[in-house]
Short mmCIF file of C-alpha atoms in Angstrom, two decimals:
data_model
loop_
_atom_site.label_atom_id
_atom_site.label_comp_id
_atom_site.label_asym_id
_atom_site.label_seq_id
_atom_site.Cartn_x
_atom_site.Cartn_y
_atom_site.Cartn_z
CA PHE A 7 27.15 -56.91 54.81
CA PRO A 8 25.10 -56.73 51.58
CA ILE A 9 25.36 -59.99 49.61
CA ASP A 10 25.31 -58.17 46.26
CA LEU A 11 28.42 -56.19 47.22
CA THR A 12 30.03 -59.39 48.47
CA GLU A 13 29.36 -61.01 45.09
CA LEU A 14 30.87 -58.03 43.25
CA MET A 15 33.98 -57.98 45.44
CA ALA A 16 34.40 -61.74 45.04
CA GLU A 17 34.02 -61.45 41.28
CA GLU A 18 36.70 -58.74 41.15
CA ALA A 19 39.03 -61.06 43.06
CA GLY A 20 38.33 -63.93 40.67
CA MET A 21 36.19 -65.76 43.21
CA SER A 22 32.53 -66.69 43.54
CA VAL A 23 30.02 -66.81 46.38
CA ASP A 24 28.41 -70.09 47.45
CA MET A 25 24.85 -68.75 47.27
CA LYS A 26 23.30 -72.12 48.14
CA GLY A 27 25.41 -72.32 51.27
CA PHE A 28 24.69 -68.69 52.09
CA GLU A 29 20.95 -69.21 51.77
CA GLY A 30 21.16 -72.31 53.95
CA GLU A 31 23.00 -70.38 56.64
CA MET A 32 20.48 -67.56 56.37
CA GLU A 33 17.63 -70.01 56.94
CA GLY A 34 19.46 -71.37 59.97
CA GLN A 35 19.94 -67.85 61.30
CA LYS A 36 16.25 -67.07 60.76
CA LYS A 37 15.36 -70.13 62.82
CA ARG A 38 17.78 -69.13 65.60
CA SER A 39 16.40 -65.60 65.53
CA ARG A 40 12.84 -66.89 65.71
CA ASP A 41 13.66 -69.23 68.58
CA ALA A 42 15.45 -66.44 70.43
CA ARG A 43 12.45 -64.13 69.91
CA LEU A 44 10.10 -66.74 71.33
CA ALA A 45 12.44 -67.39 74.25
CA SER A 46 12.58 -63.67 75.06
CA LYS A 47 8.79 -63.70 75.34
CA GLY A 48 8.75 -66.80 77.53
CA LEU A 49 7.41 -68.95 74.69
CA ALA A 50 10.35 -71.30 74.30
CA GLY A 51 9.76 -74.95 73.62
CA GLU A 52 11.25 -77.67 71.48
CA ARG A 53 10.54 -76.98 67.81
CA LEU A 54 8.43 -79.70 66.15
CA GLU A 55 8.18 -80.21 62.41
CA PHE A 56 6.51 -82.62 60.02
CA ILE A 57 8.17 -84.30 57.08
CA ALA A 58 6.51 -86.47 54.43
CA GLU A 59 6.54 -89.46 56.78
CA GLN A 60 4.28 -87.74 59.32
CA THR A 61 1.76 -86.35 56.81
CA ALA A 62 1.59 -89.79 55.14
CA TRP A 63 0.90 -91.40 58.55
CA LEU A 64 -1.94 -88.95 59.20
CA ALA A 65 -3.48 -89.67 55.81
CA ASP A 66 -3.13 -93.43 56.32
CA GLU A 67 -4.91 -93.09 59.65
CA GLY A 68 -7.82 -91.44 57.87
CA ILE A 69 -7.28 -88.10 59.58
CA ALA A 70 -8.64 -85.27 57.45
CA VAL A 71 -6.64 -82.13 56.78
CA THR A 72 -7.35 -79.26 59.17
CA ASP A 73 -10.26 -76.94 58.47
CA ASP A 74 -8.69 -73.50 58.99
CA SER A 75 -11.48 -71.34 57.57
CA ALA A 76 -11.90 -69.78 61.01
CA LYS A 77 -8.44 -68.18 60.82
CA TYR A 78 -10.03 -65.05 59.37
CA LEU A 79 -12.35 -64.62 62.37
CA TRP A 80 -11.49 -62.17 65.15
CA ASP A 81 -12.05 -62.23 68.89
CA GLU A 82 -13.76 -65.62 68.97
CA GLY A 83 -12.87 -68.88 70.66
CA LEU A 84 -13.27 -71.97 68.46
CA GLU A 85 -14.42 -75.34 69.72
CA SER A 86 -12.38 -78.20 68.24
CA SER A 87 -11.06 -81.66 68.99
CA VAL A 88 -7.63 -83.31 69.01
CA ARG A 89 -7.00 -85.64 66.05
CA ALA A 90 -3.32 -86.39 66.73
CA ILE A 91 -0.62 -85.52 69.26
CA PHE A 92 2.95 -85.34 67.98
CA THR A 93 6.11 -85.24 70.13
CA ALA A 94 9.84 -85.42 69.53
CA ASP A 95 9.44 -89.22 69.83
CA GLY A 96 6.61 -89.42 67.29
CA PHE A 97 2.82 -89.64 67.51
CA LEU A 98 1.18 -90.68 70.75
CA LYS A 99 -0.67 -93.97 70.57
CA GLU A 100 -4.35 -94.25 71.34
CA GLY A 101 -4.86 -94.18 75.10
CA ASP A 102 -1.56 -92.37 75.79
CA ALA A 103 -1.64 -88.89 77.33
CA ALA A 104 0.68 -85.88 77.17
CA GLU A 105 1.39 -84.26 80.53
CA ALA A 106 2.20 -80.84 81.95
CA GLY A 107 5.66 -79.67 80.84
CA ASN A 108 5.59 -81.75 77.63
CA THR A 109 6.23 -80.07 74.28
CA VAL A 110 3.52 -81.24 71.90
CA GLY A 111 2.31 -80.65 68.37
CA LEU A 112 -1.47 -80.87 68.05
CA VAL A 113 -3.39 -81.67 64.89
CA LEU A 114 -7.01 -80.52 65.31
CA ASP A 115 -10.09 -81.07 63.20
CA LYS A 116 -10.45 -77.28 62.83
CA SER A 117 -8.44 -74.26 63.91
CA SER A 118 -8.69 -70.49 64.18
CA PHE A 119 -4.89 -70.11 64.30
CA TYR A 120 -3.11 -68.60 61.31
CA ALA A 121 -0.21 -70.87 60.30
CA GLU A 122 2.96 -69.14 59.16
CA ALA A 123 2.68 -68.52 55.42
CA GLY A 124 3.06 -65.81 52.80
CA GLY A 125 5.65 -63.98 54.88
CA GLN A 126 3.30 -63.58 57.85
CA ASP A 127 4.27 -64.91 61.27
CA ALA A 128 2.05 -67.54 62.82
CA ASP A 129 -0.50 -66.73 65.48
CA ILE A 130 0.22 -67.69 69.07
CA GLY A 131 -2.24 -68.20 71.91
CA THR A 132 -3.64 -71.09 73.92
CA ILE A 133 -5.54 -74.31 73.32
CA SER A 134 -7.50 -75.02 76.47
CA PHE A 135 -9.10 -78.28 77.57
CA ASP A 136 -10.78 -79.65 80.65
CA GLY A 137 -8.25 -79.20 83.45
CA GLY A 138 -5.47 -77.52 81.50
CA GLU A 139 -4.13 -75.75 78.44
CA VAL A 140 -1.37 -75.74 75.84
CA VAL A 141 0.56 -72.51 75.36
CA VAL A 142 0.92 -72.37 71.57
CA ASN A 143 4.16 -70.80 70.38
CA ASP A 144 4.28 -71.93 66.75
CA VAL A 145 1.78 -72.89 64.05
CA GLN A 146 2.88 -74.45 60.75
CA VAL A 147 1.02 -76.16 57.93
CA TYR A 148 2.23 -79.33 56.21
CA GLY A 149 0.19 -80.73 53.33
CA GLY A 150 -2.98 -79.21 54.75
CA TYR A 151 -2.33 -80.48 58.30
CA ILE A 152 -1.86 -77.63 60.76
CA LEU A 153 0.63 -78.38 63.52
CA HIS A 154 0.05 -76.34 66.68
CA SER A 155 3.28 -76.57 68.69
CA GLY A 156 3.53 -75.59 72.33
CA VAL A 157 3.99 -76.62 75.91
CA ILE A 158 1.30 -78.06 78.17
CA SER A 159 1.20 -75.66 81.11
CA GLU A 160 -1.10 -77.87 83.19
CA GLY A 161 -3.28 -80.94 82.90
CA THR A 162 -3.07 -84.03 80.66
CA LEU A 163 -4.22 -84.28 77.05
CA SER A 164 -5.19 -87.23 74.85
CA VAL A 165 -6.33 -87.80 71.28
CA GLY A 166 -10.07 -87.18 70.97
CA ASP A 167 -10.22 -84.57 73.74
CA SER A 168 -12.35 -81.49 73.15
CA VAL A 169 -10.41 -78.23 73.14
CA THR A 170 -10.96 -74.50 72.61
CA CYS A 171 -8.66 -72.47 70.37
CA GLN A 172 -7.96 -68.98 71.67
CA VAL A 173 -5.74 -66.86 69.46
CA GLU A 174 -3.83 -63.95 71.01
CA TYR A 175 -5.77 -61.41 68.95
CA ASP A 176 -4.03 -58.36 70.43
CA ARG A 177 -0.80 -59.61 68.90
CA ARG A 178 -2.55 -60.29 65.59
CA ARG A 179 -3.76 -56.68 65.67
CA ASP A 180 -0.10 -55.66 65.48
CA ILE A 181 0.67 -58.15 62.71
CA ALA A 182 -2.33 -57.42 60.46
CA PRO A 183 -1.54 -53.74 59.77
CA ASN A 184 2.05 -54.66 59.00
CA HIS A 185 0.81 -57.18 56.42
CA SER A 186 -1.74 -54.81 54.91
CA MET A 187 0.87 -52.07 54.64
CA THR A 188 3.21 -54.37 52.66
CA HIS A 189 0.48 -54.32 50.00
CA VAL A 190 0.29 -50.54 50.13
CA LEU A 191 4.10 -50.30 50.16
CA ASN A 192 4.19 -52.48 47.05
CA ALA A 193 1.89 -49.97 45.33
CA ALA A 194 3.94 -47.05 46.63
CA LEU A 195 7.18 -48.46 45.23
CA ARG A 196 5.62 -48.95 41.80
CA GLU A 197 4.45 -45.35 41.92
CA VAL A 198 7.85 -44.00 42.96
CA LEU A 199 10.27 -46.39 41.19
CA GLY A 200 8.18 -47.57 38.25
CA ASP A 201 6.69 -50.87 37.08
CA GLY A 202 10.08 -52.61 36.95
CA CYS A 203 9.96 -52.86 40.74
CA ASP A 204 8.58 -56.30 41.72
CA GLN A 205 8.08 -57.96 45.09
CA ARG A 206 10.66 -60.61 45.95
CA GLY A 207 9.55 -61.51 49.45
CA SER A 208 8.20 -60.14 52.71
CA GLN A 209 8.05 -60.81 56.42
CA CYS A 210 5.44 -59.45 58.82
CA ASN A 211 5.36 -59.91 62.56
CA ASP A 212 4.03 -58.01 65.55
CA GLU A 213 7.07 -55.71 65.65
CA LYS A 214 7.69 -54.62 62.06
CA LEU A 215 7.30 -55.40 58.38
CA ARG A 216 10.01 -56.24 55.90
CA PHE A 217 9.59 -56.01 52.13
CA ASP A 218 12.05 -57.25 49.48
CA PHE A 219 11.84 -55.93 45.92
CA SER A 220 13.80 -55.84 42.68
CA HIS A 221 15.74 -52.63 42.14
CA LYS A 222 19.30 -52.15 40.92
CA LYS A 223 20.46 -49.40 43.25
CA ALA A 224 19.81 -47.82 46.61
CA MET A 225 16.81 -45.54 46.85
CA THR A 226 17.55 -41.85 47.21
CA PRO A 227 16.37 -39.91 50.27
CA VAL A 228 13.74 -38.23 48.08
CA GLN A 229 12.44 -41.61 46.87
CA LEU A 230 12.33 -42.87 50.45
CA ARG A 231 10.36 -39.84 51.56
CA ASP A 232 7.96 -40.08 48.61
CA THR A 233 7.35 -43.78 49.32
CA GLU A 234 6.74 -43.14 53.01
CA THR A 235 4.43 -40.23 52.22
CA TYR A 236 2.39 -42.35 49.78
CA VAL A 237 1.71 -44.99 52.45
CA LYS A 238 0.88 -42.35 55.06
CA GLU A 239 -1.62 -40.75 52.71
CA ILE A 240 -3.34 -44.10 52.09
CA ILE A 241 -3.66 -44.59 55.85
CA GLY A 242 -5.03 -41.07 56.19
CA ARG A 243 -7.66 -41.72 53.51
CA SER A 244 -9.21 -44.55 55.60
CA LEU A 245 -9.60 -46.87 52.63
CA PRO A 246 -11.47 -50.16 53.07
CA VAL A 247 -9.49 -53.40 52.93
CA SER A 248 -11.54 -56.31 51.59
CA ALA A 249 -10.95 -59.95 50.66
CA GLU A 250 -12.71 -62.19 48.15
CA VAL A 251 -12.16 -65.80 47.07
CA MET A 252 -12.51 -66.45 43.33
CA SER A 253 -11.23 -68.71 40.60
CA LEU A 254 -7.58 -68.23 39.68
CA ASP A 255 -8.49 -67.33 36.07
CA ASP A 256 -10.96 -64.67 37.20
CA ALA A 257 -8.44 -63.30 39.69
CA LYS A 258 -5.69 -63.04 37.08
CA ALA A 259 -8.08 -61.06 34.86
CA ILE A 260 -8.49 -58.28 37.46
CA PRO A 261 -6.85 -55.07 36.14
CA GLY A 262 -3.66 -54.22 38.04
CA VAL A 263 -3.63 -57.40 40.16
CA ARG A 264 -0.24 -58.22 41.69
CA ALA A 265 1.21 -61.65 42.47
CA MET A 266 4.65 -62.41 43.82
CA PHE A 267 7.17 -63.63 41.24
CA GLY A 268 7.67 -67.41 41.37
CA GLU A 269 4.85 -68.04 43.85
CA VAL A 270 2.38 -70.87 43.18
CA TYR A 271 -1.19 -69.88 44.06
CA PRO A 272 -4.17 -72.16 44.76
CA ASP A 273 -7.32 -72.31 42.69
CA PRO A 274 -9.58 -70.77 43.90
CA VAL A 275 -7.41 -67.94 45.23
CA ARG A 276 -8.03 -65.23 47.80
CA VAL A 277 -7.75 -61.66 46.53
CA VAL A 278 -7.12 -58.76 48.92
CA LYS A 279 -8.07 -55.28 47.76
CA VAL A 280 -7.11 -51.92 49.30
CA GLY A 281 -9.46 -49.15 48.25
CA ASP A 282 -10.81 -48.99 44.71
CA ASP A 283 -7.51 -48.43 42.94
CA CYS A 284 -4.66 -48.63 45.46
CA SER A 285 -3.78 -52.33 45.55
CA VAL A 286 -5.10 -55.71 44.41
CA GLU A 287 -3.05 -58.79 45.38
CA PHE A 288 -3.36 -62.55 45.77
CA CYS A 289 -2.97 -63.14 49.52
CA GLY A 290 -4.04 -65.62 52.16
CA GLY A 291 -2.98 -63.54 55.14
CA THR A 292 -4.93 -61.80 57.89
CA HIS A 293 -5.55 -58.10 57.32
CA ILE A 294 -7.08 -55.01 58.86
CA SER A 295 -10.48 -53.91 57.54
CA ASN A 296 -9.53 -50.28 56.96
CA THR A 297 -6.17 -48.60 56.33
CA ALA A 298 -6.84 -46.19 59.22
CA GLU A 299 -6.27 -49.12 61.60
CA ALA A 300 -2.55 -48.97 60.74
CA GLU A 301 -2.59 -45.55 62.49
CA ALA A 302 0.91 -44.51 61.37
CA PHE A 303 3.75 -45.62 59.10
CA VAL A 304 7.51 -45.10 59.21
CA LEU A 305 10.00 -46.48 56.68
CA THR A 306 13.06 -47.02 58.87
CA GLU A 307 15.58 -48.71 56.61
CA GLU A 308 16.41 -49.55 52.99
CA THR A 309 19.32 -51.89 52.29
CA ALA A 310 20.67 -54.42 49.80
CA VAL A 311 20.15 -58.13 50.51
CA ALA A 312 21.24 -59.66 47.19
CA LYS A 313 22.32 -58.56 43.75
CA GLY A 314 19.51 -56.41 42.38
CA ILE A 315 17.33 -57.00 45.46
CA ARG A 316 16.61 -54.28 48.02
CA ARG A 317 14.88 -54.56 51.39
CA ILE A 318 12.70 -52.06 53.19
CA THR A 319 11.95 -52.28 56.91
CA ALA A 320 9.01 -50.31 58.27
CA LEU A 321 6.76 -49.86 61.30
CA THR A 322 3.05 -49.24 61.89
CA ARG A 323 0.80 -48.39 64.84
CA GLU A 324 2.46 -47.64 68.19
CA ALA A 325 5.94 -48.60 67.00
CA ALA A 326 5.61 -46.06 64.16
CA VAL A 327 4.34 -43.39 66.54
CA ARG A 328 7.38 -43.94 68.78
CA ALA A 329 9.67 -43.70 65.75
CA ILE A 330 8.02 -40.44 64.68
CA GLU A 331 8.50 -39.03 68.18
CA GLU A 332 12.15 -40.12 68.15
CA GLY A 333 12.67 -38.44 64.79
CA SER A 334 11.08 -35.25 66.09
CA LYS A 335 13.37 -35.18 69.13
CA LEU A 336 16.48 -35.68 66.99
CA THR A 337 15.29 -32.99 64.58
CA ASP A 338 14.97 -30.55 67.49
CA ARG A 339 18.43 -31.50 68.75
CA THR A 340 19.88 -30.94 65.29
CA ALA A 341 18.22 -27.53 65.02
CA ALA A 342 19.57 -26.58 68.45
CA LEU A 343 23.06 -27.63 67.39
CA GLU A 344 22.80 -25.60 64.18
CA ALA A 345 21.95 -22.51 66.24
CA ILE A 346 25.20 -22.67 68.25
CA ARG A 347 27.93 -20.16 67.34
CA ALA A 348 30.92 -22.20 66.28
CA ASP A 349 33.48 -19.58 67.33
CA ASP A 350 32.09 -19.64 70.88
CA THR A 351 32.03 -23.44 71.14
CA PRO A 352 35.42 -25.15 70.71
CA ASP A 353 33.92 -28.64 70.99
CA LEU A 354 31.09 -28.12 68.47
CA ASP A 355 32.53 -30.76 66.15
CA LYS A 356 32.54 -33.27 69.01
CA GLN A 357 28.94 -32.40 69.93
CA ALA A 358 28.00 -32.97 66.29
CA GLY A 359 29.83 -36.30 66.28
CA ALA A 360 27.97 -37.44 69.39
CA LEU A 361 24.62 -36.44 67.87
CA ARG A 362 25.52 -38.29 64.67
CA LYS A 363 26.04 -41.47 66.69
CA ASP A 364 22.63 -41.02 68.32
CA VAL A 365 21.01 -40.49 64.92
CA ASP A 366 22.72 -43.56 63.45
CA SER A 367 21.61 -45.83 66.28
CA ALA A 368 18.03 -44.56 66.60
CA GLU A 369 15.03 -46.13 64.85
CA PHE A 370 13.09 -43.53 62.89
CA SER A 371 12.38 -42.43 59.32
CA ALA A 372 15.20 -43.36 56.92
CA ALA A 373 14.48 -40.28 54.80
CA LEU A 374 14.66 -38.02 57.84
CA LYS A 375 17.79 -39.81 59.02
CA ALA A 376 19.52 -39.02 55.72
CA GLU A 377 18.48 -35.37 56.04
CA LEU A 378 19.72 -35.07 59.63
CA ARG A 379 23.02 -36.74 58.78
CA ALA A 380 23.62 -34.16 56.06
CA ARG A 381 22.74 -31.29 58.39
CA ILE A 382 24.93 -32.63 61.19
CA GLU A 383 27.81 -33.04 58.74
CA GLN A 384 27.57 -29.34 57.89
CA VAL A 385 27.65 -28.45 61.60
CA GLN A 386 30.67 -30.71 62.05
CA LYS A 387 32.48 -28.96 59.19
CA LYS A 388 31.58 -25.58 60.66
CA GLY A 389 32.95 -26.69 64.04
CA ILE A 390 36.20 -27.98 62.56
CA GLU A 391 36.73 -24.77 60.57
CA ALA A 392 36.08 -22.67 63.68
CA LYS A 393 38.45 -24.83 65.70
CA LYS A 394 41.14 -24.27 63.08
CA ARG A 395 40.62 -20.50 63.29
CA LEU A 396 40.71 -20.58 67.09
CA LEU A 397 43.78 -22.78 67.07
CA ALA A 398 45.56 -20.48 64.62
CA GLY A 399 44.96 -17.58 67.01
CA ARG A 400 46.18 -19.66 69.95
CA VAL A 401 49.30 -20.72 68.04
CA ASP A 402 50.20 -17.11 67.13
CA LYS A 403 49.78 -16.06 70.76
CA CYS A 404 51.74 -19.10 71.93
CA LEU A 405 54.64 -18.35 69.55
CA ASN A 406 55.02 -14.90 71.09
CA THR A 407 55.12 -16.47 74.57
CA VAL A 408 57.63 -19.12 73.45
CA LYS A 409 59.94 -16.49 71.97
CA ALA A 410 59.91 -14.54 75.24
CA ASP A 411 60.53 -17.66 77.36
CA VAL A 412 63.41 -18.81 75.10
CA GLU A 413 65.05 -15.38 75.26
CA THR A 414 64.74 -15.46 79.07
CA ALA A 415 66.32 -18.94 79.16
CA LEU A 416 69.22 -17.72 77.03
CA ALA A 417 69.73 -14.71 79.28
CA GLU A 418 69.90 -17.07 82.28
CA GLY A 419 72.44 -19.26 80.49
CA LYS A 420 70.21 -22.36 80.32
CA ARG A 421 70.94 -25.15 77.83
CA THR A 422 67.49 -26.85 78.20
CA LEU A 423 63.90 -25.63 78.43
CA VAL A 424 60.53 -27.42 78.99
CA LEU A 425 57.35 -25.44 78.28
CA ASN A 426 53.62 -26.08 78.66
CA LEU A 427 52.21 -24.83 75.37
CA ASP A 428 48.74 -23.95 74.12
CA ILE A 429 48.76 -25.28 70.55
CA GLY A 430 46.33 -28.18 70.96
CA ALA A 431 47.57 -31.49 69.60
CA ASP A 432 48.50 -29.93 66.26
CA SER A 433 51.75 -31.40 64.92
CA LYS A 434 52.00 -28.65 62.28
CA ALA A 435 51.90 -26.03 65.03
CA SER A 436 54.69 -27.90 66.85
CA GLN A 437 56.89 -27.42 63.79
CA LYS A 438 56.29 -23.68 63.96
CA VAL A 439 57.36 -23.71 67.61
CA ILE A 440 60.49 -25.72 66.79
CA LYS A 441 61.48 -23.29 64.02
CA ALA A 442 60.96 -20.33 66.35
CA VAL A 443 63.12 -21.93 69.07
CA GLN A 444 65.87 -22.91 66.64
CA LYS A 445 65.93 -19.42 65.15
CA ILE A 446 66.40 -17.72 68.53
CA ALA A 447 68.44 -20.39 70.34
CA PRO A 448 69.96 -22.97 67.97
CA ASP A 449 71.95 -24.53 70.85
CA LEU A 450 68.98 -24.97 73.21
CA ALA A 451 67.50 -28.42 73.99
CA PHE A 452 63.75 -27.90 74.04
CA MET A 453 60.61 -29.92 74.92
CA GLY A 454 57.08 -28.74 74.37
CA ILE A 455 54.00 -30.31 75.97
CA SER A 456 50.48 -29.31 74.88
CA GLU A 457 46.98 -30.51 75.78
CA GLU A 458 44.49 -30.99 72.97
CA GLU A 459 41.95 -29.17 75.14
CA ALA A 460 43.28 -27.40 78.22
CA GLY A 461 42.12 -29.04 81.44
CA SER A 462 40.21 -31.81 79.60
CA GLY A 463 42.32 -34.71 80.82
CA GLY A 464 42.48 -35.86 77.22
CA LYS A 465 45.19 -36.18 74.60
CA ILE A 466 48.56 -34.44 75.00
CA LEU A 467 51.22 -33.72 72.37
CA CYS A 468 54.88 -33.96 73.31
CA PHE A 469 57.87 -33.06 71.14
CA ALA A 470 61.54 -32.43 71.71
CA ILE A 471 64.65 -31.13 69.90
CA VAL A 472 68.20 -31.60 71.09
CA PRO A 473 71.05 -29.86 69.19
CA GLU A 474 74.01 -32.02 68.27
CA GLY A 475 76.31 -30.00 70.51
CA VAL A 476 74.15 -30.72 73.59
CA THR A 477 74.14 -34.42 72.76
CA ASP A 478 77.93 -34.42 72.36
CA ASP A 479 78.44 -32.59 75.67
CA SER A 480 75.86 -34.45 77.80
CA GLY A 481 74.57 -37.53 75.99
CA LEU A 482 71.01 -36.14 76.00
CA LYS A 483 68.98 -37.50 73.07
CA ALA A 484 65.56 -36.28 71.98
CA ASN A 485 64.12 -39.76 71.36
CA GLU A 486 65.22 -41.11 74.76
CA TRP A 487 64.00 -37.99 76.53
CA LEU A 488 60.61 -38.24 74.80
CA LYS A 489 60.29 -41.97 75.53
CA ASP A 490 60.91 -41.47 79.24
CA VAL A 491 58.28 -38.73 79.45
CA LEU A 492 55.63 -40.53 77.36
CA ASP A 493 56.18 -43.82 79.21
CA PHE A 494 55.31 -41.90 82.36
CA ALA A 495 52.22 -40.36 80.67
CA GLY A 496 51.00 -43.62 79.15
CA GLY A 497 51.75 -42.64 75.57
CA ARG A 498 54.18 -43.47 72.83
CA GLY A 499 56.24 -41.75 70.17
CA GLY A 500 59.44 -41.94 68.21
CA GLY A 501 62.17 -40.03 66.46
CA LYS A 502 65.90 -39.52 66.35
CA PRO A 503 68.49 -38.15 68.79
CA GLY A 504 67.98 -34.68 67.34
CA SER A 505 64.18 -34.59 67.08
CA ALA A 506 61.28 -36.70 68.39
CA GLN A 507 57.49 -36.43 68.76
CA GLY A 508 54.61 -38.45 70.23
CA GLN A 509 51.29 -38.38 72.07
CA ALA A 510 49.52 -39.75 75.12
CA PRO A 511 45.77 -40.47 74.72
CA GLU A 512 44.87 -39.30 78.23
CA CYS A 513 46.54 -37.04 80.77
CA ASP A 514 44.90 -35.52 83.83
CA ASP A 515 48.08 -34.04 85.35
CA VAL A 516 50.16 -32.04 82.87
CA GLU A 517 52.23 -30.50 85.67
CA ALA A 518 53.44 -33.97 86.69
CA VAL A 519 54.48 -34.65 83.10
CA MET A 520 56.34 -31.33 83.03
CA GLU A 521 58.17 -32.23 86.24
CA LYS A 522 59.08 -35.63 84.76
CA ALA A 523 60.54 -33.96 81.67
CA GLN A 524 62.58 -31.56 83.78
CA SER A 525 63.79 -34.22 86.22
CA TYR A 526 64.98 -36.41 83.32
CA VAL A 527 67.16 -33.55 82.08
CA LYS A 528 68.58 -32.94 85.56
CA ASP A 529 69.28 -36.63 86.11
CA SER A 530 70.87 -36.99 82.70
CA ILE A 531 72.98 -33.88 82.28
CA GLY A 532 73.01 -32.23 85.69
CA ALA A 533 74.53 -28.77 85.56
CA LEU A 534 73.77 -28.29 81.89
CA ALA A 535 70.08 -28.14 82.73
#
């Protein structure tokens, strides 16, 4: 539930939200989500982290910070050596070895792995050595020391051993376009919403990108479509994506340069540029070299995450292509539904409701989703209106049948009558039936049973009237009669001795319910029936 709405509701109730506690819980949830994601990919292992004590120990031991300049290289193995091995019990001593199955954190002299930073997920991959390898599932940086966490799949490893870093570059190829497109998305939002829209955070992994920005209200479907179109056009223009390291003062002087609010940047700083005039941002992440490498873009969601902060979720590459295909299928289904004649399709509103559920649960363009929801809503309204017209015709026809059956019952001297009606589960229609019965036979005890949809096995409506004279003569009461019948049908209802009404959610044998209603009358009042 959006935190900004929670804050507003709390404020209206004279309460406040513990934002510090909320943010702490959110961080905990992010960690659980990350761990679950790794576990689902078979990359689980005990999470290792450094605090000041560990980085101080490394410095005291004369171990230099990790040279990570190779993190911007692609498709290359990097020769390195182990400077320290960290475990849940601390650093291994000289001469000790970590074995297969151990979770370890390696500090290397140099690394080609990208450590999680700037909203970009860390690289994963392997660090191989003579006789074995470490499957790396997490890479973090602490005070310049890069901690490569993972599980030794085979072999033994000691400080000083030579190793080879091998990043899973195919995965990075899914992360990089997501990161590059956050830059383009940032530019798109400024174009669509204006300069008051500023980045407040981002997260890029191999599945999707997430972008937080300042904006006071939800984006309209038109704004969503315009934003999505802007990014798609940039991809289609095949603009170069370049990076340059320069002094912080020089970087700040670049016209139109963007930096995230509240972020502290190093000096010198890395500047990533998309095209000549699309985007210029301070960024240390890994990127594609041309916007065409993103292949496709779909903005799937826009929600509130805090007061005045919105969040966009989007997809690139194959995930975006799948989302586009899904949107196309649902568009075709919506068009097919719109083409159906409502008067010929009694369940059109239900078909529309089922399609709406499919649209809501599917992952595709948020702008298209808003459009399809509106179109489906119109179909649903059309179906409901047609159903009302059809029902009105059925009720009129049913009233004529009821009148004839009541007159026949009177002619035969009956005091009770049970009829299977065709008025749906419409309680207003039942009142029309009751009035018609009372007008023709005011002394007749009557029960009507009607299926919502004939033969569907679904909901049934049951109602009864018992004149006071019948109750006085026989003890028959409408509420007791109704309860006996609905107990048998698995439903419930209520009322008074003179009039009662109820429903059963499911009924696949209306004839059995009719027989139950008739047998109750015979058992209760015998000859009067």
